Amino acid sequence: MKLRRSSRLVDMTHYLLHHPHQLVPLTFFAERYQSAKSSISEDLAIIKQTFEQQGIGILRTLPGAAGGVQYIPKIAEEEAKQFIAQLCTMLADPDRLLPGGYLYMTDLLGDTRIVNQIGRLYASVFAHEKIDFVVTVATKGIPLAYAVASFLNVPVVIIRRDSKVTEGSMVSINYVSGSSKRIQTMVLSKRSLTEGANVLIVDDFMKAGGTINGMISLLAEFKANVVGIGVLVESEEAEERLVDEYVSLVKLTSVNVKEKQITVEEGNYFQFVK
Amino acid sequence: MKLRRSSRLVDMTHYLLHHPHQLVPLTFFAERYQSAKSSISEDLAIIKQTFEQQGIGILRTLPGAAGGVQYIPKIAEEEAKQFIAQLCTMLADPDRLLPGGYLYMTDLLGDTRIVNQIGRLYASVFAHEKIDFVVTVATKGIPLAYAVASFLNVPVVIIRRDSKVTEGSMVSINYVSGSSKRIQTMVLSKRSLTEGANVLIVDDFMKAGGTINGMISLLAEFKANVVGIGVLVESEEAEERLVDEYVSLVKLTSVNVKEKQITVEEGNYFQFVK
């Protein structure tokens, strides 16, 4: 259907936002709107400039016959700073303290706006890695993994604690949890991950890193290549960290149950922002 | 920052798509772009027309001092039809058959594009209900619930099978599963749901409806008002259905393990599309 420039800008913006990281040939838009490729190029220049100016992301244009346009979600550093500061304030609320020094985060992880924003932050920092799958472990990391994966436009794979009949044949491993030193099990459906895939691990919380270490061991059974690890909250209280390189948004530096005090600060996120 | 119309159209489209169901005052855009309200109104007329024409959704304009503009995600009936037909084709693949007549759906539920589209379908059909929370039960329904909730711009609440220390005080119920007739448990964090809330239940699969019935009982403990139930796949094989009104995308009419045949058809979705 033939569309005027103003309508094309609206529809193209919608299309690009819903197809991140996908290379869209200019001919696709030219046919969609019955417009000349030169007009489409002009439209894209406007969208590119606005996306960059408003901190929406980057529009990459690849020339040539196999070329096209690719929208890469990117968050402006200032917006990321403000968002992480806001997360820190929310997490420092003493009402979050639970017996045993755990923090109640269910409300934050249930807020789709917050979850999607976390996804945008991780998709920004891992935008230039080759990622085939986002992997998480049930259940708290699931919404975060889907949010990241939506912005990267890749599928999600969920590791589970126990095997289910609806998952088919499973691969399982035992691992030692970092803090409790107990032996635990993780399983992954055989069909769910192709061999040799590039994966990004995402989880909500990391203390010693035993769970993530377990995930890495299980992923090794699939010959997966772990290209990155993102955790929402890292806890500094761990004596010995089993995982070295990870990207965290928030660092929990101390929890004082008696005084009802929680201290949080910015994680190492900005060390990885290029 | 002062923006020209073409840039305003791009930025406003992005803003509206990321704030569905939220009433945005015209003054917000007027200030954001240092433009006259009359120019903003003209921009919105273009966006409204394009959104409707391209099947992106509806732009509602509310006049008056407390007025503004509200983007309501809606899918065009034709697009929904095609998508459901595609889901049916994918589900009828005999390779999905697992022992016991179960279907492997992990790949579909791991595909963010499919999951988001399912979310759009449910958000369309429940667009005019007053919904405060989307509720699901761990773990397969979680991605669907977040997708629906993102388009409705409301939080998600996750019912669990066992209590976790990180959830604080929990309310639990026992219920009888529909197919296996076994007694099972469901728990929900006390803090996670406000009393008397309007909730939409979302899950991936429904046979007799025992799980959803259990959810309804647990939600009754929170005096919640169930305004709708959405299930991705309903199975016709149930002798007695415990849940009456629900919206399904796909209906599994028969599974023949011996002949390796799966028969699926469109669910009752279009009966609820207005």
Coordinates of C-alpha atoms in Angstrom, one line a residue:
Chain A
M1 CA 0.0 0.0 0.0
K2 CA 1.3 3.4 -1.0
L3 CA 2.2 5.6 2.0
R4 CA 3.3 9.2 2.4
R5 CA 6.5 10.0 4.2
S6 CA 4.9 10.9 7.5
S7 CA 3.1 7.5 7.6
R8 CA 6.1 5.7 6.4
L9 CA 8.2 7.1 9.3
V10 CA 5.6 5.9 11.8
D11 CA 5.3 2.4 10.3
M12 CA 9.1 1.9 9.7
T13 CA 9.8 3.0 13.3
H14 CA 7.3 0.4 14.5
Y15 CA 8.8 -2.3 12.2
L16 CA 12.4 -1.6 13.2
L17 CA 11.6 -1.5 16.9
H18 CA 9.9 -5.0 16.6
H19 CA 12.8 -6.5 14.6
P20 CA 15.9 -5.5 16.4
H21 CA 19.3 -6.8 15.1
Q22 CA 17.6 -8.1 11.9
L23 CA 19.0 -6.9 8.6
V24 CA 16.1 -5.5 6.6
P25 CA 16.8 -5.0 2.9
L26 CA 15.8 -1.5 1.6
T27 CA 13.7 -3.3 -1.1
F28 CA 11.5 -4.7 1.6
F29 CA 10.4 -1.2 2.6
A30 CA 10.4 0.1 -1.0
E31 CA 7.9 -2.7 -1.9
R32 CA 5.9 -2.3 1.4
Y33 CA 5.2 1.4 0.6
Q34 CA 5.5 1.4 -3.2
S35 CA 8.2 4.0 -2.9
A36 CA 11.5 4.6 -4.5
K37 CA 14.6 3.3 -2.7
S38 CA 16.0 6.8 -2.6
S39 CA 12.9 7.9 -0.7
I40 CA 13.4 5.0 1.7
S41 CA 17.0 6.0 2.2
E42 CA 15.9 9.5 3.1
D43 CA 13.3 8.2 5.6
L44 CA 16.0 6.0 7.2
A45 CA 18.3 8.9 7.6
I46 CA 15.6 10.8 9.6
I47 CA 14.9 7.7 11.7
K48 CA 18.7 7.1 12.3
Q49 CA 19.2 10.7 13.4
T50 CA 16.2 10.6 15.8
F51 CA 17.1 7.2 17.3
E52 CA 20.6 8.4 18.1
Q53 CA 19.6 11.8 19.4
Q54 CA 16.8 10.4 21.6
G55 CA 18.9 7.5 22.9
I56 CA 16.7 4.8 21.3
G57 CA 19.6 3.0 19.5
I58 CA 21.7 2.8 16.5
L59 CA 20.6 2.3 12.9
R60 CA 23.3 0.6 10.9
T61 CA 23.2 0.8 7.1
L62 CA 25.0 -1.9 5.2
P63 CA 25.5 -1.1 1.5
G64 CA 25.5 -3.4 -1.5
A65 CA 23.2 -6.1 -2.8
A66 CA 23.2 -8.1 0.5
G67 CA 22.8 -4.9 2.4
G68 CA 20.0 -3.2 4.3
V69 CA 19.3 -1.6 7.6
Q70 CA 19.7 -3.0 11.1
Y71 CA 18.3 -1.5 14.3
I72 CA 20.6 -2.1 17.3
P73 CA 18.9 -1.2 20.6
K74 CA 21.3 0.9 22.7
I75 CA 20.7 2.8 25.8
A76 CA 22.2 6.2 26.4
E77 CA 24.8 6.1 29.3
E78 CA 23.0 8.9 31.2
E79 CA 19.7 7.0 31.1
A80 CA 21.4 3.8 32.2
K81 CA 23.0 5.6 35.1
Q82 CA 19.7 7.1 36.2
F83 CA 17.9 3.7 36.0
I84 CA 20.6 1.9 38.0
A85 CA 20.5 4.6 40.6
Q86 CA 16.8 4.1 40.8
L87 CA 17.2 0.3 41.2
C88 CA 19.7 0.9 44.0
T89 CA 17.3 3.2 45.9
M90 CA 14.5 0.6 45.5
L91 CA 16.7 -2.3 46.7
A92 CA 18.0 -0.4 49.7
D93 CA 14.5 -0.2 51.2
P94 CA 14.7 -2.0 54.6
D95 CA 11.2 -3.4 54.1
R96 CA 12.9 -5.8 51.6
L97 CA 14.7 -7.7 54.4
L98 CA 13.7 -11.2 54.8
P99 CA 14.7 -13.8 57.5
G100 CA 18.3 -15.0 56.7
G101 CA 19.3 -11.7 55.2
Y102 CA 17.6 -12.4 51.9
L103 CA 16.0 -9.6 49.9
Y104 CA 12.5 -9.5 48.6
M105 CA 12.7 -8.6 44.9
T106 CA 9.6 -10.2 43.6
D107 CA 7.8 -6.8 43.0
L108 CA 10.7 -5.5 40.9
L109 CA 11.0 -8.7 38.9
G110 CA 7.2 -8.6 38.3
D111 CA 7.3 -5.0 37.0
T112 CA 7.3 -5.4 33.2
R113 CA 8.6 -1.8 32.7
I114 CA 11.6 -2.4 35.0
V115 CA 12.3 -5.9 33.5
N116 CA 12.2 -4.5 29.9
Q117 CA 14.6 -1.7 30.9
I118 CA 17.0 -4.3 32.4
G119 CA 16.7 -6.2 29.1
R120 CA 17.6 -3.0 27.2
L121 CA 20.7 -2.4 29.3
Y122 CA 22.0 -5.9 28.8
A123 CA 21.2 -5.9 25.1
S124 CA 23.1 -2.7 24.8
V125 CA 26.3 -3.9 26.5
F126 CA 26.3 -7.2 24.6
A127 CA 25.0 -5.7 21.3
H128 CA 28.2 -6.4 19.4
E129 CA 28.7 -10.0 20.5
K130 CA 27.6 -12.9 18.4
I131 CA 24.8 -14.4 20.5
D132 CA 22.6 -17.4 19.4
F133 CA 20.7 -18.0 22.7
V134 CA 20.1 -16.4 26.0
V135 CA 20.3 -19.0 28.8
T136 CA 18.8 -18.8 32.3
V137 CA 17.8 -21.1 35.1
A138 CA 14.3 -21.4 36.4
T139 CA 12.6 -19.4 37.8
K140 CA 13.5 -15.9 38.8
G141 CA 15.9 -15.2 35.9
I142 CA 13.2 -16.1 33.3
P143 CA 11.6 -12.7 32.8
L144 CA 15.1 -11.0 32.6
A145 CA 16.3 -13.6 30.0
Y146 CA 13.2 -13.0 27.8
A147 CA 13.6 -9.2 28.1
V148 CA 17.3 -9.4 27.0
A149 CA 16.5 -11.9 24.3
S150 CA 13.7 -9.8 22.9
F151 CA 16.0 -6.9 22.4
L152 CA 18.7 -9.2 20.9
N153 CA 16.1 -11.0 18.8
V154 CA 17.3 -14.5 19.8
P155 CA 15.6 -17.4 21.5
V156 CA 15.7 -18.3 25.3
V157 CA 16.7 -21.6 26.7
I158 CA 15.7 -22.4 30.3
I159 CA 17.7 -24.7 32.5
R160 CA 15.6 -26.5 35.1
R161 CA 16.0 -28.0 38.6
D162 CA 14.2 -31.2 37.7
S163 CA 13.2 -33.0 34.6
K164 CA 9.7 -32.7 33.2
V165 CA 7.9 -35.1 30.8
T166 CA 7.1 -32.2 28.5
E167 CA 10.8 -31.5 27.8
G168 CA 11.7 -34.8 26.2
S169 CA 15.2 -36.3 26.8
M170 CA 17.3 -34.3 29.2
V171 CA 21.0 -33.8 30.0
S172 CA 21.7 -33.4 33.7
I173 CA 24.6 -32.4 35.9
N174 CA 25.3 -32.2 39.6
Y175 CA 27.0 -29.2 41.1
V176 CA 27.9 -27.8 44.4
S177 CA 26.0 -24.6 45.4
G178 CA 28.4 -21.8 46.3
S179 CA 27.0 -20.7 49.6
S180 CA 25.3 -23.8 51.1
K181 CA 27.9 -26.3 49.7
R182 CA 25.1 -28.7 49.0
I183 CA 25.0 -30.9 45.9
Q184 CA 22.3 -29.8 43.5
T185 CA 21.0 -30.8 40.1
M186 CA 20.4 -29.0 36.9
V187 CA 18.8 -30.3 33.7
L188 CA 18.5 -29.1 30.2
S189 CA 16.3 -30.6 27.4
K190 CA 18.6 -32.1 24.8
R191 CA 16.6 -30.6 21.9
S192 CA 16.6 -27.1 23.3
L193 CA 20.2 -26.1 22.4
T194 CA 22.1 -26.8 19.3
E195 CA 25.7 -27.9 19.7
G196 CA 28.4 -25.3 19.7
A197 CA 26.1 -22.3 20.1
N198 CA 27.1 -18.9 21.4
V199 CA 25.2 -18.2 24.6
L200 CA 24.6 -15.3 27.0
I201 CA 23.9 -16.3 30.6
V202 CA 21.4 -14.1 32.5
D203 CA 20.3 -14.5 36.1
D204 CA 18.8 -12.3 38.8
F205 CA 21.2 -12.9 41.7
M206 CA 24.8 -14.1 42.2
K207 CA 26.5 -14.7 45.5
A208 CA 29.5 -17.1 45.3
G209 CA 28.5 -17.9 41.7
G210 CA 27.8 -21.6 42.3
T211 CA 24.6 -21.6 40.2
I212 CA 26.2 -19.9 37.3
N213 CA 29.2 -22.2 37.6
G214 CA 26.8 -25.1 37.4
M215 CA 25.2 -23.6 34.3
I216 CA 28.6 -23.3 32.7
S217 CA 29.3 -27.0 33.4
L218 CA 25.9 -28.0 32.0
L219 CA 26.4 -25.8 28.9
A220 CA 29.8 -27.4 28.3
E221 CA 27.9 -30.7 27.7
F222 CA 26.4 -28.9 24.8
K223 CA 29.8 -27.6 23.7
A224 CA 28.3 -24.1 24.1
N225 CA 30.5 -21.0 24.0
V226 CA 29.6 -18.7 26.9
V227 CA 30.1 -15.2 25.4
G228 CA 28.9 -13.3 28.5
I229 CA 27.2 -13.4 31.9
G230 CA 24.8 -10.8 33.1
V231 CA 23.5 -10.8 36.7
L232 CA 21.0 -8.2 38.0
V233 CA 22.4 -8.2 41.6
E234 CA 25.7 -9.4 42.8
S235 CA 26.3 -9.9 46.5
E236 CA 29.7 -8.9 47.8
E237 CA 29.4 -11.1 50.9
A238 CA 30.8 -14.1 49.1
E239 CA 34.1 -15.3 50.5
E240 CA 35.2 -16.8 47.3
R241 CA 33.9 -16.0 43.8
L242 CA 33.6 -19.0 41.5
V243 CA 32.9 -16.8 38.4
D244 CA 35.3 -14.2 37.2
E245 CA 33.9 -12.2 34.4
Y246 CA 30.3 -11.0 34.6
V247 CA 28.3 -7.8 34.2
S248 CA 26.2 -6.7 37.1
L249 CA 23.8 -3.8 37.4
V250 CA 23.7 -3.6 41.2
K251 CA 26.1 -4.7 43.9
L252 CA 24.8 -5.6 47.3
T253 CA 27.6 -4.5 49.6
S254 CA 26.1 -5.3 53.0
V255 CA 23.0 -6.5 54.7
N256 CA 22.6 -5.9 58.4
V257 CA 19.5 -7.8 59.6
K258 CA 19.7 -6.5 63.2
E259 CA 20.0 -2.8 62.2
K260 CA 17.7 -3.4 59.3
Q261 CA 20.2 -1.8 56.9
I262 CA 20.8 -2.7 53.3
T263 CA 23.7 -1.1 51.4
V264 CA 23.7 -1.2 47.6
E265 CA 25.8 0.5 45.0
E266 CA 26.2 0.5 41.2
G267 CA 27.5 -2.8 39.8
N268 CA 30.4 -3.1 37.3
Y269 CA 28.1 -2.4 34.3
F270 CA 29.8 0.7 33.1
Q271 CA 33.2 -1.0 32.9
F272 CA 31.7 -2.9 30.0
V273 CA 30.0 0.0 28.2
K274 CA 32.0 1.0 25.1
Chain B
M1 CA 14.8 19.7 22.7
K2 CA 13.1 21.2 19.6
L3 CA 12.3 18.6 17.0
R4 CA 10.9 18.8 13.5
R5 CA 7.7 17.0 12.6
S6 CA 9.5 14.0 11.0
S7 CA 11.6 13.5 14.0
R8 CA 8.7 14.0 16.4
L9 CA 6.8 11.3 14.5
V10 CA 9.6 8.8 15.0
D11 CA 10.1 9.7 18.7
M12 CA 6.4 9.8 19.5
T13 CA 5.9 6.4 17.9
H14 CA 8.7 4.9 20.0
Y15 CA 7.3 6.5 23.1
L16 CA 3.7 5.4 22.6
L17 CA 4.8 1.8 21.7
H18 CA 6.7 1.6 25.0
H19 CA 3.9 3.0 27.1
P20 CA 0.8 1.1 26.0
H21 CA -2.4 1.8 27.8
Q22 CA -0.9 4.8 29.5
L23 CA -2.7 8.2 29.2
V24 CA -0.1 10.6 28.0
P25 CA -1.1 14.3 28.3
L26 CA -0.6 16.4 25.1
T27 CA 1.4 18.9 27.2
F28 CA 4.0 16.1 27.8
F29 CA 4.8 15.9 24.1
A30 CA 4.4 19.7 23.7
E31 CA 7.1 20.2 26.3
R32 CA 9.3 17.4 25.1
Y33 CA 9.5 18.9 21.6
Q34 CA 9.0 22.5 22.4
S35 CA 6.1 22.5 20.0
A36 CA 2.6 23.9 20.1
K37 CA -0.2 21.6 21.2
S38 CA -1.9 22.1 17.8
S39 CA 1.2 20.7 16.1
I40 CA 1.2 17.7 18.5
S41 CA -2.4 17.1 17.7
E42 CA -1.6 17.0 14.0
D43 CA 1.3 14.6 14.6
L44 CA -1.0 12.3 16.6
A45 CA -3.6 12.3 13.8
I46 CA -1.0 10.9 11.5
I47 CA 0.2 8.3 14.0
K48 CA -3.4 7.3 14.7
Q49 CA -4.2 6.8 11.1
T50 CA -1.0 4.8 10.4
F51 CA -1.5 2.6 13.5
E52 CA -5.0 1.7 12.4
Q53 CA -4.2 1.3 8.8
Q54 CA -1.1 -0.9 9.5
G55 CA -2.8 -3.0 12.2
I56 CA -0.5 -1.7 15.0
G57 CA -3.3 -0.6 17.3
I58 CA -5.7 2.1 18.3
L59 CA -4.8 5.6 19.5
R60 CA -7.5 6.9 21.8
T61 CA -7.7 10.7 22.3
L62 CA -9.4 11.9 25.5
P63 CA -10.3 15.6 25.4
G64 CA -10.2 18.0 28.3
A65 CA -7.8 19.0 31.0
A66 CA -7.4 15.5 32.3
G67 CA -7.2 14.2 28.7
G68 CA -4.4 13.0 26.5
V69 CA -3.6 10.2 24.2
Q70 CA -3.5 6.4 24.9
Y71 CA -2.1 3.7 22.7
I72 CA -4.0 0.5 22.9
P73 CA -2.2 -2.5 21.2
K74 CA -4.6 -4.3 18.9
I75 CA -3.9 -6.9 16.3
A76 CA -5.8 -7.0 13.0
E77 CA -8.0 -10.0 12.7
E78 CA -6.4 -11.2 9.5
E79 CA -2.9 -11.1 11.1
A80 CA -4.2 -13.0 14.1
K81 CA -5.8 -15.6 11.9
Q82 CA -2.5 -16.1 10.0
F83 CA -0.5 -16.3 13.2
I84 CA -2.8 -18.9 14.8
A85 CA -2.8 -21.0 11.5
Q86 CA 1.0 -20.9 11.7
L87 CA 1.0 -22.0 15.3
C88 CA -1.3 -24.9 14.4
T89 CA 1.0 -26.0 11.6
M90 CA 4.0 -26.0 13.9
L91 CA 2.2 -27.9 16.7
A92 CA 0.9 -30.6 14.3
D93 CA 4.5 -31.7 13.6
P94 CA 4.7 -35.4 14.6
D95 CA 8.3 -34.8 15.9
R96 CA 6.7 -33.0 18.8
L97 CA 5.2 -36.2 20.2
L98 CA 6.7 -37.3 23.5
P99 CA 6.1 -40.4 25.5
G100 CA 2.6 -40.3 27.2
G101 CA 1.1 -38.3 24.4
Y102 CA 2.7 -35.0 25.6
L103 CA 3.8 -32.4 23.1
Y104 CA 7.2 -30.7 23.0
M105 CA 6.6 -27.0 22.9
T106 CA 9.8 -25.7 24.5
D107 CA 11.1 -24.3 21.2
L108 CA 7.9 -22.3 20.6
L109 CA 7.9 -21.0 24.1
G110 CA 11.6 -20.0 23.8
D111 CA 11.0 -18.0 20.6
T112 CA 10.7 -14.4 21.8
R113 CA 9.0 -13.4 18.5
I114 CA 6.3 -16.0 18.9
V115 CA 5.9 -15.3 22.6
N116 CA 5.5 -11.5 22.0
Q117 CA 3.0 -12.1 19.3
I118 CA 0.9 -14.3 21.6
G119 CA 1.1 -11.5 24.1
R120 CA -0.2 -9.1 21.5
L121 CA -3.1 -11.4 20.7
Y122 CA -4.2 -11.6 24.4
A123 CA -3.6 -8.0 25.0
S124 CA -5.9 -7.2 22.1
V125 CA -8.7 -9.4 23.2
F126 CA -8.6 -8.2 26.8
A127 CA -7.8 -4.6 25.9
H128 CA -11.0 -3.2 27.3
E129 CA -11.1 -5.1 30.6
K130 CA -9.8 -3.4 33.7
I131 CA -6.8 -5.5 34.6
D132 CA -4.4 -4.8 37.5
F133 CA -2.2 -7.9 37.3
V134 CA -1.4 -10.8 35.0
V135 CA -1.2 -14.0 37.0
T136 CA 0.5 -17.3 35.9
V137 CA 2.0 -20.4 37.5
A138 CA 5.6 -21.4 37.3
T139 CA 7.2 -22.1 34.9
K140 CA 6.0 -22.5 31.4
G141 CA 3.4 -19.8 31.5
I142 CA 5.9 -17.2 32.7
P143 CA 7.1 -15.9 29.3
L144 CA 3.5 -15.7 28.0
A145 CA 2.4 -13.8 31.1
Y146 CA 5.2 -11.2 30.7
A147 CA 4.4 -10.8 27.1
V148 CA 0.7 -10.1 27.7
A149 CA 1.5 -7.9 30.7
S150 CA 4.0 -5.8 28.7
F151 CA 1.4 -5.0 26.1
L152 CA -1.2 -4.3 28.9
N153 CA 1.4 -2.3 30.9
V154 CA 0.6 -4.1 34.2
P155 CA 2.8 -6.2 36.6
V156 CA 3.0 -10.0 36.6
V157 CA 2.4 -12.2 39.6
I158 CA 3.8 -15.8 39.6
I159 CA 2.2 -18.6 41.6
R160 CA 4.7 -21.3 42.6
R161 CA 4.7 -25.0 43.4
D162 CA 6.8 -24.6 46.5
S163 CA 7.7 -21.8 48.9
K164 CA 11.0 -20.0 48.6
V165 CA 12.8 -18.0 51.3
T166 CA 13.2 -15.1 48.9
E167 CA 9.4 -14.7 48.6
G168 CA 8.6 -13.9 52.3
S169 CA 5.4 -15.0 53.8
M170 CA 3.3 -17.2 51.6
V171 CA -0.4 -18.2 51.2
S172 CA -0.8 -21.8 50.1
I173 CA -3.6 -24.1 48.9
N174 CA -4.0 -27.7 48.0
Y175 CA -5.9 -28.7 44.9
V176 CA -6.7 -31.8 42.9
S177 CA -5.0 -31.9 39.5
G178 CA -7.6 -32.4 36.8
S179 CA -6.0 -35.3 34.9
S180 CA -4.0 -37.2 37.4
K181 CA -6.4 -36.6 40.3
R182 CA -3.4 -36.1 42.6
I183 CA -3.3 -33.6 45.4
Q184 CA -0.9 -30.7 44.6
T185 CA 0.1 -27.5 46.2
M186 CA 0.3 -23.9 45.0
V187 CA 1.7 -21.0 46.9
L188 CA 1.7 -17.2 46.4
S189 CA 3.8 -14.6 48.2
K190 CA 1.5 -12.6 50.5
R191 CA 3.1 -9.3 49.4
S192 CA 2.8 -9.9 45.7
L193 CA -0.9 -9.3 45.2
T194 CA -3.0 -6.5 46.7
E195 CA -6.4 -7.5 47.9
G196 CA -9.4 -7.2 45.6
A197 CA -7.3 -6.8 42.5
N198 CA -8.6 -7.5 38.9
V199 CA -6.5 -10.3 37.4
L200 CA -6.0 -12.0 34.1
I201 CA -4.8 -15.6 34.3
V202 CA -2.5 -16.8 31.6
D203 CA -1.1 -20.3 31.1
D204 CA 0.4 -22.4 28.3
F205 CA -1.7 -25.5 28.4
M206 CA -5.0 -26.6 29.8
K207 CA -6.4 -30.1 29.9
A208 CA -9.2 -30.6 32.4
G209 CA -8.4 -27.2 33.9
G210 CA -7.3 -28.4 37.4
T211 CA -4.3 -26.1 37.5
I212 CA -6.3 -23.1 36.5
N213 CA -9.0 -24.1 39.0
G214 CA -6.3 -24.3 41.7
M215 CA -5.1 -20.8 40.7
I216 CA -8.7 -19.5 41.0
S217 CA -9.0 -20.9 44.5
L218 CA -5.6 -19.5 45.6
L219 CA -6.6 -16.1 44.1
A220 CA -9.8 -16.2 46.0
E221 CA -7.7 -16.1 49.2
F222 CA -6.6 -12.7 48.0
K223 CA -10.2 -11.7 47.2
A224 CA -9.0 -11.2 43.6
N225 CA -11.5 -10.8 40.8
V226 CA -10.6 -13.0 37.8
V227 CA -11.6 -11.0 34.7
G228 CA -10.3 -13.4 32.2
I229 CA -8.4 -16.6 31.5
G230 CA -6.1 -17.1 28.5
V231 CA -4.5 -20.4 27.6
L232 CA -2.2 -21.0 24.6
V233 CA -3.3 -24.6 23.9
E234 CA -6.4 -26.3 25.2
S235 CA -6.7 -30.1 24.9
E236 CA -10.0 -31.5 23.9
E237 CA -9.2 -34.9 25.4
A238 CA -10.4 -33.9 28.9
E239 CA -13.5 -35.8 30.0
E240 CA -14.8 -33.0 32.2
R241 CA -13.7 -29.4 32.0
L242 CA -13.4 -27.7 35.4
V243 CA -13.1 -24.2 33.9
D244 CA -15.9 -22.7 31.7
E245 CA -14.9 -19.5 30.2
Y246 CA -11.4 -19.1 28.8
V247 CA -9.8 -17.9 25.6
S248 CA -7.6 -20.3 23.7
L249 CA -5.5 -19.8 20.6
V250 CA -5.1 -23.4 19.7
K251 CA -7.1 -26.5 20.4
L252 CA -5.5 -29.9 20.4
T253 CA -8.2 -32.2 19.2
S254 CA -6.4 -35.5 19.1
V255 CA -3.0 -37.1 19.7
N256 CA -2.4 -40.6 18.3
V257 CA 0.9 -41.8 19.7
K258 CA 0.8 -45.1 17.7
E259 CA 0.1 -43.4 14.3
K260 CA 2.3 -40.4 15.2
Q261 CA -0.5 -38.0 14.4
I262 CA -1.4 -34.8 16.1
T263 CA -4.5 -32.9 15.1
V264 CA -4.8 -29.2 16.1
E265 CA -7.2 -26.5 15.1
E266 CA -7.9 -22.9 15.9
G267 CA -9.0 -22.3 19.5
N268 CA -12.0 -20.2 20.5
Y269 CA -10.1 -16.9 20.3
F270 CA -12.2 -15.3 17.6
Q271 CA -15.4 -15.8 19.6
F272 CA -14.0 -13.1 21.9
V273 CA -12.7 -10.6 19.4
K274 CA -15.0 -7.6 19.2

